[in-house]
mmCIF file of C-alpha atoms in Angstrom:
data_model
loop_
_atom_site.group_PDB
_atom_site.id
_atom_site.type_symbol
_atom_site.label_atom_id
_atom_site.label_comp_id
_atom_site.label_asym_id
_atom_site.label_seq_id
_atom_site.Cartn_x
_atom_site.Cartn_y
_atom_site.Cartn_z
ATOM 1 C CA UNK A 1 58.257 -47.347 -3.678
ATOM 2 C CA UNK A 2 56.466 -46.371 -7.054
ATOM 3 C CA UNK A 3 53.439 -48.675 -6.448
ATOM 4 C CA UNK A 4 53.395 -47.230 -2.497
ATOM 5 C CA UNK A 5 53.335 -43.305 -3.928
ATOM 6 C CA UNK A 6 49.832 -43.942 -5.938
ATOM 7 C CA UNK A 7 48.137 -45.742 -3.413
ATOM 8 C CA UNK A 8 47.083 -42.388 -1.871
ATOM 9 C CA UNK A 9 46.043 -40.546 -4.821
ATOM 10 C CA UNK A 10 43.973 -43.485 -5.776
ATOM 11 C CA UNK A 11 42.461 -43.718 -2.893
ATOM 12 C CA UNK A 12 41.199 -40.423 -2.618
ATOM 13 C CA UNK A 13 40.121 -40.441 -6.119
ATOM 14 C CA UNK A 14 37.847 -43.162 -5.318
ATOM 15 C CA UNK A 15 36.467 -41.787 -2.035
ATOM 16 C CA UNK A 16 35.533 -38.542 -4.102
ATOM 17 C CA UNK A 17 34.020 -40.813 -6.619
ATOM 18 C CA UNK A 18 31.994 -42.522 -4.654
ATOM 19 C CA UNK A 19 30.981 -39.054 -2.545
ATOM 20 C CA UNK A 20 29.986 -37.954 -6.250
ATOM 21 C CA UNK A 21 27.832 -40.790 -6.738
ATOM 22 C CA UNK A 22 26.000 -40.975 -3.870
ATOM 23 C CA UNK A 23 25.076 -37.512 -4.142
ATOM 24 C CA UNK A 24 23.679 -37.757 -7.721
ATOM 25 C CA UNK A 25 21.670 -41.262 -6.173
ATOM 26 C CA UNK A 26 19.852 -38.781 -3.595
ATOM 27 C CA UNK A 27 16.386 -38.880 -4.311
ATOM 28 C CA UNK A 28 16.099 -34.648 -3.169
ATOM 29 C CA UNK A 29 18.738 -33.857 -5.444
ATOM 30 C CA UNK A 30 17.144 -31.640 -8.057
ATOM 31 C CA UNK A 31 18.359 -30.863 -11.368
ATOM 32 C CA UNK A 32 18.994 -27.654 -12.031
ATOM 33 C CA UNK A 33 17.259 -26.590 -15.047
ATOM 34 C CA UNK A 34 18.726 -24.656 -17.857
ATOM 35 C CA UNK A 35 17.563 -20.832 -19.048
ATOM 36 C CA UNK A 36 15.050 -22.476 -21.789
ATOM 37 C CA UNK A 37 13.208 -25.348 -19.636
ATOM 38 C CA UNK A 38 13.199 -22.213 -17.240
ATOM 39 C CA UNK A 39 11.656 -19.914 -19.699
ATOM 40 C CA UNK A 40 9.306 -22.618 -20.873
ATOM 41 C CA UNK A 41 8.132 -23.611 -17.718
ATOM 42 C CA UNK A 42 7.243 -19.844 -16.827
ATOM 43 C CA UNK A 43 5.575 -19.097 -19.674
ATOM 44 C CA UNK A 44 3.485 -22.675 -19.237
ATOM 45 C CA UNK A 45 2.300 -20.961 -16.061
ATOM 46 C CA UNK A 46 1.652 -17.937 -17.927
ATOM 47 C CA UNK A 47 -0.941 -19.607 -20.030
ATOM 48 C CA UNK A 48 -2.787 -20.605 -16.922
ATOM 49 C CA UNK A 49 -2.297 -17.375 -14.307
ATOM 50 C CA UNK A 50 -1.155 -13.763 -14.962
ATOM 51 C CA UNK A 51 0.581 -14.088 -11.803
ATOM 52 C CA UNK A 52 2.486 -16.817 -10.772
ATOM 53 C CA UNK A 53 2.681 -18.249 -7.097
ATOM 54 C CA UNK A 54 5.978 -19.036 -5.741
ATOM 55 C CA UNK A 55 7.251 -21.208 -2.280
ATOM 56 C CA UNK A 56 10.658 -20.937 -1.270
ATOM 57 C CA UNK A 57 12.074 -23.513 -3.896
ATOM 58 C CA UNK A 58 10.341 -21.794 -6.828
ATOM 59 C CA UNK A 59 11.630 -18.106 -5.837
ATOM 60 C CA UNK A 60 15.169 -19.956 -5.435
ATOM 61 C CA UNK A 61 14.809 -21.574 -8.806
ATOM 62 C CA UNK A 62 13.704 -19.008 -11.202
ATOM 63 C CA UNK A 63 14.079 -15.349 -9.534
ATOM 64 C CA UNK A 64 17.616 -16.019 -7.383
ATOM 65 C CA UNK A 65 19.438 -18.703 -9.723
ATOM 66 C CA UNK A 66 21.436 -17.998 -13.264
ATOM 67 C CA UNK A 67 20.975 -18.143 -16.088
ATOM 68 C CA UNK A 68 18.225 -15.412 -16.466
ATOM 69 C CA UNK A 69 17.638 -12.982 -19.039
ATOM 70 C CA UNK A 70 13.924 -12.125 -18.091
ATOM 71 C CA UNK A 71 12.680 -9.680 -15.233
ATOM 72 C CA UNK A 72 10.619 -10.764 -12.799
ATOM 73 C CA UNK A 73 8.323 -8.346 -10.934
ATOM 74 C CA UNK A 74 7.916 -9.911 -7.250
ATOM 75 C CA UNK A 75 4.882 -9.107 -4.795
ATOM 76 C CA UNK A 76 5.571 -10.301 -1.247
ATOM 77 C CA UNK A 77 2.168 -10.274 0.768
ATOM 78 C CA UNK A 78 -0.017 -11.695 3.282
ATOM 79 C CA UNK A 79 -3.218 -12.516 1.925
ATOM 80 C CA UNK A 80 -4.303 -15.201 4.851
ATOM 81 C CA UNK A 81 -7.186 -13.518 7.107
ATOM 82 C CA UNK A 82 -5.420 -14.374 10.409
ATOM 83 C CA UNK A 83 -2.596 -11.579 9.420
ATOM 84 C CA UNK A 84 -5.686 -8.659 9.141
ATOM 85 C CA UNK A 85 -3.593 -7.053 6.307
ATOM 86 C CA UNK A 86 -6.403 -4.667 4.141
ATOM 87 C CA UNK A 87 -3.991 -3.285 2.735
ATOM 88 C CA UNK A 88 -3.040 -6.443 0.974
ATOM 89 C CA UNK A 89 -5.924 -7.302 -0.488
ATOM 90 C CA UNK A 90 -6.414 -3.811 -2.289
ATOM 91 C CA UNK A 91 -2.368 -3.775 -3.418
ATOM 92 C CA UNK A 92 -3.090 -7.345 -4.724
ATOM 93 C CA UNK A 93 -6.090 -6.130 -6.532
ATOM 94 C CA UNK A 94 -4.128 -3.506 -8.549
ATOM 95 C CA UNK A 95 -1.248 -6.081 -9.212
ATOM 96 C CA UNK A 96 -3.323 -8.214 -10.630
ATOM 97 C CA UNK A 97 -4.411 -5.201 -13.357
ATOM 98 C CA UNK A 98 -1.073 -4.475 -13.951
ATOM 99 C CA UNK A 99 -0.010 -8.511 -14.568
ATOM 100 C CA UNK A 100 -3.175 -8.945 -16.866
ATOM 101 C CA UNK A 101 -2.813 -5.726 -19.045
ATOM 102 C CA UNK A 102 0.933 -7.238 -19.391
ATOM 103 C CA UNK A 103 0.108 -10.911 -20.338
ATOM 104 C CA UNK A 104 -2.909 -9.867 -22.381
ATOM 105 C CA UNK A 105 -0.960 -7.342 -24.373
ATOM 106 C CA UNK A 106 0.158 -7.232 -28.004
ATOM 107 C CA UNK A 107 3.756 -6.709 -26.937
ATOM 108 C CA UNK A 108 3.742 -9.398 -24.545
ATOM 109 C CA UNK A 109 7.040 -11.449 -24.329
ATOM 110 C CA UNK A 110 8.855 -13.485 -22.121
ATOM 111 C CA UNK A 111 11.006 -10.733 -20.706
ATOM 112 C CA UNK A 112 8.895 -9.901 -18.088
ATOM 113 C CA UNK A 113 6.813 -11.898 -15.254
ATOM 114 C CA UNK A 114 4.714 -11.102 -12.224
ATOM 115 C CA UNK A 115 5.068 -13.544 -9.217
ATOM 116 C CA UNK A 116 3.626 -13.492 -5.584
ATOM 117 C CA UNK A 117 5.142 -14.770 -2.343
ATOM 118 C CA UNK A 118 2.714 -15.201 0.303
ATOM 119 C CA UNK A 119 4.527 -14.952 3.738
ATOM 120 C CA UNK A 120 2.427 -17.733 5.268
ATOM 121 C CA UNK A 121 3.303 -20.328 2.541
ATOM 122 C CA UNK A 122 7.145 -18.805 1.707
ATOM 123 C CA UNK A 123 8.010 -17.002 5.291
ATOM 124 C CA UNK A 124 12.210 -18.069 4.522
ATOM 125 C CA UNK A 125 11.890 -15.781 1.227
ATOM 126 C CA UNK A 126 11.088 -12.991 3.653
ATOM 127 C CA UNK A 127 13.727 -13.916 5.823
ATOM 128 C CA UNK A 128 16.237 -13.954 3.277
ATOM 129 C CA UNK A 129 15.048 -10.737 1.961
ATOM 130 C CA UNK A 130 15.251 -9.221 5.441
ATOM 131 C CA UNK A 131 11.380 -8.381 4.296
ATOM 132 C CA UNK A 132 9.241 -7.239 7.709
ATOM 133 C CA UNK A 133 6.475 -5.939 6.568
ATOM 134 C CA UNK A 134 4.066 -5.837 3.327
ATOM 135 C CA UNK A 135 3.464 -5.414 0.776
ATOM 136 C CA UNK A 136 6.422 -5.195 -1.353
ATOM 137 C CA UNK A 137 7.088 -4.645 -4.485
ATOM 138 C CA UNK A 138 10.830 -5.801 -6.090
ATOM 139 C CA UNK A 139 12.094 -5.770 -9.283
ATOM 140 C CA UNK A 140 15.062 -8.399 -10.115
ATOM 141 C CA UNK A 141 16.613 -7.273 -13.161
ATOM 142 C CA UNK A 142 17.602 -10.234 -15.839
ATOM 143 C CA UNK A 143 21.146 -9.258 -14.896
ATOM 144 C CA UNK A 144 22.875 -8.383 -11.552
ATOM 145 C CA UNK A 145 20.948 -8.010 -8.465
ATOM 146 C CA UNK A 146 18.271 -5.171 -7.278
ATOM 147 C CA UNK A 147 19.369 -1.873 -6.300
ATOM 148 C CA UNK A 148 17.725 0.323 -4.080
ATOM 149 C CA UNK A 149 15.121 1.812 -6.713
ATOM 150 C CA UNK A 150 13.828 -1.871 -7.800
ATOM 151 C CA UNK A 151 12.001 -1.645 -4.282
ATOM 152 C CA UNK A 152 8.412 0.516 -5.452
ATOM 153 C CA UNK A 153 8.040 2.968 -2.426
ATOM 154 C CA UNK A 154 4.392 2.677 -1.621
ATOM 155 C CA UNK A 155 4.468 5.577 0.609
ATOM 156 C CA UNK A 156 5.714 8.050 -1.768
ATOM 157 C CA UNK A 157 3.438 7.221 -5.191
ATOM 158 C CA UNK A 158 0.831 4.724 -3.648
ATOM 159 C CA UNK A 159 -0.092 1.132 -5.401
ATOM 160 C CA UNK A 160 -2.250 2.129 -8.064
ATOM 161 C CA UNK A 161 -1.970 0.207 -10.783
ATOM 162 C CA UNK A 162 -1.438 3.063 -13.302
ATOM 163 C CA UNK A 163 2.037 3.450 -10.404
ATOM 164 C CA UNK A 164 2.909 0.006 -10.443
ATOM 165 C CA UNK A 165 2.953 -0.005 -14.314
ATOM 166 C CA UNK A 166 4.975 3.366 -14.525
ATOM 167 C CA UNK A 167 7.494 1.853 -12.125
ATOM 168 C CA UNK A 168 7.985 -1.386 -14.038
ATOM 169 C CA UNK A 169 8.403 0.661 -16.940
ATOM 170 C CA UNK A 170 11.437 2.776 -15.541
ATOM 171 C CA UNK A 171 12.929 -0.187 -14.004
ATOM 172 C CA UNK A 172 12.500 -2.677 -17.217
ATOM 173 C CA UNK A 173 11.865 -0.474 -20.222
ATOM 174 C CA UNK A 174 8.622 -2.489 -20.683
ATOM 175 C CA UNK A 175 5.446 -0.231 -21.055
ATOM 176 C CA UNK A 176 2.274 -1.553 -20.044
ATOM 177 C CA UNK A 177 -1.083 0.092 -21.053
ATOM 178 C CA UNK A 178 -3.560 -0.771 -18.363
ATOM 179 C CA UNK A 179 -6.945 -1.967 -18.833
ATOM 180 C CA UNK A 180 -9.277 -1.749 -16.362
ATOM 181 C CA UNK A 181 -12.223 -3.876 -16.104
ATOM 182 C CA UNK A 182 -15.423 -1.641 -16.115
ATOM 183 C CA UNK A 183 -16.922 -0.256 -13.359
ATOM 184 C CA UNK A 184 -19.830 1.145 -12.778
ATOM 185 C CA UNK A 185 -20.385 1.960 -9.200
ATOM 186 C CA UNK A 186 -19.430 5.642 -9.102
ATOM 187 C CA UNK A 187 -21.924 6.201 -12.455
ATOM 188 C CA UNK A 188 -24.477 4.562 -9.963
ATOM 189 C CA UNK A 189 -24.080 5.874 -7.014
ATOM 190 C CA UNK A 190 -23.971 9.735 -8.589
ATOM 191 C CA UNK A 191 -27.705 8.728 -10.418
ATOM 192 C CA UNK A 192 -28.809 8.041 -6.764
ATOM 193 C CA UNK A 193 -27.435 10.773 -5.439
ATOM 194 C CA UNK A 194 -28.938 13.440 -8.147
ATOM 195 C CA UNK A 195 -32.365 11.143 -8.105
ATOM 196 C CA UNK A 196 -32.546 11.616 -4.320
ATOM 197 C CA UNK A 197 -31.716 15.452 -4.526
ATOM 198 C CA UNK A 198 -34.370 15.680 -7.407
ATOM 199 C CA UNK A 199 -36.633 13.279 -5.254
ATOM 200 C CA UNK A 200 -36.693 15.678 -1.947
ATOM 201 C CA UNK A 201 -37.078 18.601 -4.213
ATOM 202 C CA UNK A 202 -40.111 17.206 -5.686
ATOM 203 C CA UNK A 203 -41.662 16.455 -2.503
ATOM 204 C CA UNK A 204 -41.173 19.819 -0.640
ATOM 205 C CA UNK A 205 -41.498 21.545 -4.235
ATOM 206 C CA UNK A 206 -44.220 23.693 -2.676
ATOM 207 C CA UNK A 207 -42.083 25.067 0.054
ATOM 208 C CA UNK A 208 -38.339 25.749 -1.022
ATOM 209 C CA UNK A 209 -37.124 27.622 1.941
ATOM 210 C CA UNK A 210 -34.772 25.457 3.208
ATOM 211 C CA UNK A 211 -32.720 26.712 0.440
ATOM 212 C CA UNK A 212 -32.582 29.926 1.651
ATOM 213 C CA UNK A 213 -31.452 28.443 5.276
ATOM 214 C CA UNK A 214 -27.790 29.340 6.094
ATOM 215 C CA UNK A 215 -27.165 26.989 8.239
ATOM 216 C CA UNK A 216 -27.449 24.145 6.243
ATOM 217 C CA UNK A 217 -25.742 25.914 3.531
ATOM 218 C CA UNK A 218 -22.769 26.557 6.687
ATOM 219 C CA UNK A 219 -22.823 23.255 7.442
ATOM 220 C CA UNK A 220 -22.409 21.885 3.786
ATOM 221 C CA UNK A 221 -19.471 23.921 2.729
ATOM 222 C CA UNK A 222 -17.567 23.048 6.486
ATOM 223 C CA UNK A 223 -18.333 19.746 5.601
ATOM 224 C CA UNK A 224 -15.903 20.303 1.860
ATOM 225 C CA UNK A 225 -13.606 22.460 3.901
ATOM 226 C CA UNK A 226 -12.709 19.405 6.566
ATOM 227 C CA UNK A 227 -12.500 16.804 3.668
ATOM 228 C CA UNK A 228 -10.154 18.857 1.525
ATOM 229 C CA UNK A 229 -8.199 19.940 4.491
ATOM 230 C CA UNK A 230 -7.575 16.718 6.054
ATOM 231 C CA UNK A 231 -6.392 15.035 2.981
ATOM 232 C CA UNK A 232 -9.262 13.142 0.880
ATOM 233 C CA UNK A 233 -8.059 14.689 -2.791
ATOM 234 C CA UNK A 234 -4.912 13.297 -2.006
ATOM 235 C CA UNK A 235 -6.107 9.705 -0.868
ATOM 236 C CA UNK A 236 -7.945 10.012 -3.898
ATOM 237 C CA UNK A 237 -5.084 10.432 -5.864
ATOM 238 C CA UNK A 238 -2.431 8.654 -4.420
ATOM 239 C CA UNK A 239 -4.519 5.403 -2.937
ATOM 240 C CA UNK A 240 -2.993 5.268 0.346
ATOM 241 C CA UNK A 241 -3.479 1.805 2.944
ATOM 242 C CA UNK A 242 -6.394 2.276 5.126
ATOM 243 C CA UNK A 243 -3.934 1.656 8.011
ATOM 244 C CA UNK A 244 -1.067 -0.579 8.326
ATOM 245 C CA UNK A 245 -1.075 -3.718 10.422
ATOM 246 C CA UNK A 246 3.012 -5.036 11.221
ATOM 247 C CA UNK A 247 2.374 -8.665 9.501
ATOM 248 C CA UNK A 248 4.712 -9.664 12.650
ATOM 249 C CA UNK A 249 3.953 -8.357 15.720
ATOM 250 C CA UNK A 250 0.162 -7.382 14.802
ATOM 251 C CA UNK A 251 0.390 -3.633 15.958
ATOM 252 C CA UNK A 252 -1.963 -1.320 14.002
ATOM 253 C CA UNK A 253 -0.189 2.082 12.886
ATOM 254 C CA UNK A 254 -3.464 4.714 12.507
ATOM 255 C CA UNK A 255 -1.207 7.397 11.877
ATOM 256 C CA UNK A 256 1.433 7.300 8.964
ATOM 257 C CA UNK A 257 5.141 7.776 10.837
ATOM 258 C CA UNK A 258 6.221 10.126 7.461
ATOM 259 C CA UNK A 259 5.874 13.885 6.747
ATOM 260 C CA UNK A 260 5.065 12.602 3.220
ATOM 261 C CA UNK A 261 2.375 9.934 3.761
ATOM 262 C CA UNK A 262 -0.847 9.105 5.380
ATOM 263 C CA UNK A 263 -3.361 6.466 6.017
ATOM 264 C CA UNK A 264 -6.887 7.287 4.886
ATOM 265 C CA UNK A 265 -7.925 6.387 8.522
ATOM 266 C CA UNK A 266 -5.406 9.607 9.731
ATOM 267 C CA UNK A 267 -7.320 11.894 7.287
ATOM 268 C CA UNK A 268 -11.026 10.755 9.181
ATOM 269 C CA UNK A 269 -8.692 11.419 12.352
ATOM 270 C CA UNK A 270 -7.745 14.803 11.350
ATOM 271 C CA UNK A 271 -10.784 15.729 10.157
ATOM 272 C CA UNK A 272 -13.137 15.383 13.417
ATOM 273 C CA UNK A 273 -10.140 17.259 15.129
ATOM 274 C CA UNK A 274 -10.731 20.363 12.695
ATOM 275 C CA UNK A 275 -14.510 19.888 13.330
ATOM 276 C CA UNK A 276 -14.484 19.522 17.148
ATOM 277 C CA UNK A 277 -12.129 22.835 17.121
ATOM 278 C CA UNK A 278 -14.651 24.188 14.859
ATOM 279 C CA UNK A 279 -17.305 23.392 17.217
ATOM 280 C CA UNK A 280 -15.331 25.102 20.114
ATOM 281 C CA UNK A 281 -14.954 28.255 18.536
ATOM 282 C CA UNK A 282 -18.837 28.484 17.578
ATOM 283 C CA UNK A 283 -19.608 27.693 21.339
ATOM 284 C CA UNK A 284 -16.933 31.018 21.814
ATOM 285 C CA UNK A 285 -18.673 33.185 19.831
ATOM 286 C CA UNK A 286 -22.653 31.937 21.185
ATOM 287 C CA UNK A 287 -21.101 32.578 24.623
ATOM 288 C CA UNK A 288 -20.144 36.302 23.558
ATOM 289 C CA UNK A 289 -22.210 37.713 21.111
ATOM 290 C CA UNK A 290 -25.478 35.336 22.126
ATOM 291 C CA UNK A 291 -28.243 36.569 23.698
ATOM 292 C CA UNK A 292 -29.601 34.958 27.323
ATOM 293 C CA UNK A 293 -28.347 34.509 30.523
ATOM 294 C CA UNK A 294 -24.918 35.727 31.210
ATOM 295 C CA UNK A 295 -23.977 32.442 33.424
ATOM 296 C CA UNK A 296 -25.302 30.294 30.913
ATOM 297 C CA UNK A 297 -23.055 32.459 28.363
ATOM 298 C CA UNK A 298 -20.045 32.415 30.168
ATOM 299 C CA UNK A 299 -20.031 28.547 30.714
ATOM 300 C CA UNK A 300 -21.071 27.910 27.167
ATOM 301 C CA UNK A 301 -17.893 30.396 26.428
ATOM 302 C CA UNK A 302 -15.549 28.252 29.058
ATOM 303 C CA UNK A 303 -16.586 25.034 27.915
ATOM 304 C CA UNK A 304 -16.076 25.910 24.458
ATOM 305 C CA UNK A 305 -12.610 27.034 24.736
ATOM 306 C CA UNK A 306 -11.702 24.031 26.823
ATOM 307 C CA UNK A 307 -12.950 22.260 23.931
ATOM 308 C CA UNK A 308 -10.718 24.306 21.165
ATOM 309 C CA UNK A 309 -7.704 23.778 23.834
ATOM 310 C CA UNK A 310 -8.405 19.516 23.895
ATOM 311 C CA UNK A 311 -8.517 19.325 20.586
ATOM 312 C CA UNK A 312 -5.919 21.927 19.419
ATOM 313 C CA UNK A 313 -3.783 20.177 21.413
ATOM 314 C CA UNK A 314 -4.289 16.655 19.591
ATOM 315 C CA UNK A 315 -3.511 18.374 16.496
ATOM 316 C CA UNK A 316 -0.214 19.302 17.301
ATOM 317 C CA UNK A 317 0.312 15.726 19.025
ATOM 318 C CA UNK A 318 -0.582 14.112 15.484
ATOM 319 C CA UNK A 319 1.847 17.302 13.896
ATOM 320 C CA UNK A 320 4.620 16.286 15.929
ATOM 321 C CA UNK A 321 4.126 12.335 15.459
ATOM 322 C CA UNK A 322 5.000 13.309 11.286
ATOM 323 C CA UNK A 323 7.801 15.878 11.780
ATOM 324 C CA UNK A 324 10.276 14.399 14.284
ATOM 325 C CA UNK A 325 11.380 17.106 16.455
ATOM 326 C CA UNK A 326 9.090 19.387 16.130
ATOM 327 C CA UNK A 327 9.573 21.494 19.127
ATOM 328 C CA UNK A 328 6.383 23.488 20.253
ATOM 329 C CA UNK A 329 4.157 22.643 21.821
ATOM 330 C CA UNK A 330 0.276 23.979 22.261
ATOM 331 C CA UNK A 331 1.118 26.004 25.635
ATOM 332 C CA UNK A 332 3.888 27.372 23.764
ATOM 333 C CA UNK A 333 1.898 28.528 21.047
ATOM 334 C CA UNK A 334 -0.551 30.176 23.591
ATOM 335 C CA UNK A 335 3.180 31.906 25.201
ATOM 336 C CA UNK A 336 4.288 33.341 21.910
ATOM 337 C CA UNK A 337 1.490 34.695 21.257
ATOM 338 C CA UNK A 338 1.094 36.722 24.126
#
């Protein structure tokens, strides 16, 4: 009865044997590698590329597995031309500023990395990430995984790199100096302008009187008005996308969906909206105050506030696309005021 009660046990113990070594015999089986041959391997990449480029087995191995006691600094894009992303390309451009300043830095260590994840080449990363659009920016910490502030919100401080380094430094304690490479192209293109302004004075230096011409000088300082107004210092200072294309389902956003963003594309919007209303209000006053026929006046007049209406009208449409619920509308406007 003894020999009968171990049969079992021994039987299993060799079926879970053999399960064992069959599993080690797979030729896909990987090893998993230990923190050092992890550390070494990333920093053998490091030598060769500021960024590194991960597929799905990569991110699995060195960003979602333990043991870790580095940071790694994750950019999920889509760089391929067939996704149309601008946006992309200009985000990558400053990440790439921000992961050279860092490798090329006296303080540089391995507790930090950069890495990439392009969507056509690692599409289950985004999957698992529940990722739908990009770029991204994550942070996973050496220990315990991201919370809601290791995601960099574009929308609120842009993708400068001078904002991608600040954020890495609140999230990791790391703080990264950046170095631009030089560039000349605004010292060149303000020589044109000046030699071209110098150029046309020297050629109509004998008559200056265009100087004294107020419409030009009207025309100039609407032109500063409608850039300021619609939002250019603050493209300029925040580096908004040009526009956002869903990487997905291809649908082009032109105007930002937040009361606290925009796309440099909504500012050009905005801005031939203020100048058509403009327009319509100069037709107003030519119709009243003008001199000529009075028909011709009075359809000049009617035609330009039809025009102030139109456009009036698309302003508060683009207003009430930002600020969800915004109630009035431009007839009521036109009823409270009376």
């Amino acid at each position: 009865m003894a020999a009968k009660s171990l049969i079992i046990p021994v039987i299993l113990f060799y079926i879970i044997f053999c399960t064992v070594l069959i599993a080690d015999a797979q030729p896909g089986r990987k090893k998993e590698l230990s923190l050092n041959e992890k550390v070494e391997q990333l920093l053998d990449w490091n030598t060769k590329r500021s960024i590194i480029k991960f597929n799905g087995d990569k991110y699995k191995t060195f960003v979602k597995s333990t043991p870790r006691n580095y940071s790694v600094v994750l950019m999920l894009t889509a760089l391929q031309p067939q996704r149309h992303c601008s946006i992309c390309k200009q985000a990558s451009d400053e990440f790439q500023i921000v992961a050279n300043s860092w490798r090329y830095s006296q303080v540089y260590s391995s507790r930090l990395f950069f890495a990439v994840v392009d969507y056509d080449e690692a599409s289950d990363v985004f999957q698992s990430l529940k990722i739908t659009s990009a770029p991204v920016f994550i942070h996973f910490p050496a220990k315990g995984k991201p919370k809601k502030a290791d995601t960099m919100d574009l929308q609120r401080v842009g993708f400068y790199a001078e904002a991608i380094a600040k954020w890495v430094g609140e999230r990791t304690d790391v703080q990264i100096r950046i170095f631009r490479p030089p560039n000349y192209s605004g010292t060149i293109a303000v020589i044109m302008l000046f030699s071209l302004i110098g150029g046309l004075l020297y050629l109509r230096r004998n008559n200056l009187d265009f100087l004294y011409n107020k419409t030009s000088w009207a025309i100039g300082a609407l032109t500063i008005v409608f850039a300021m107004t619609s939002g250019q210092m603050w493209n300029h200072i925040r580096g908004p996308p040009f526009m956002h294309r869903n990487p997905q389902s291809g649908q082009v956003a032109w105007i930002h969906g937040g009361s606290r963003s925009q796309f440099i594309v909504e500012t050009y919007i905005v801005m031939v909206l203020n100048a058509a209303v403009v327009f319509g209000f100069i037709l107003l006053n030519e119709g009243a105050s003008g001199k000529g026929d009075v028909g011709k006046r009075r359809i000049i007049a009617v035609v330009g506030l039809g025009i102030v209406a139109f456009f009036f009208s698309l302003i508060l449409s683009v207003f009430r696309s930002k600020y969800q619920g915004y109630p009035l509308q431009f007839f009521d406007q036109v009823n409270r005021s009376w």
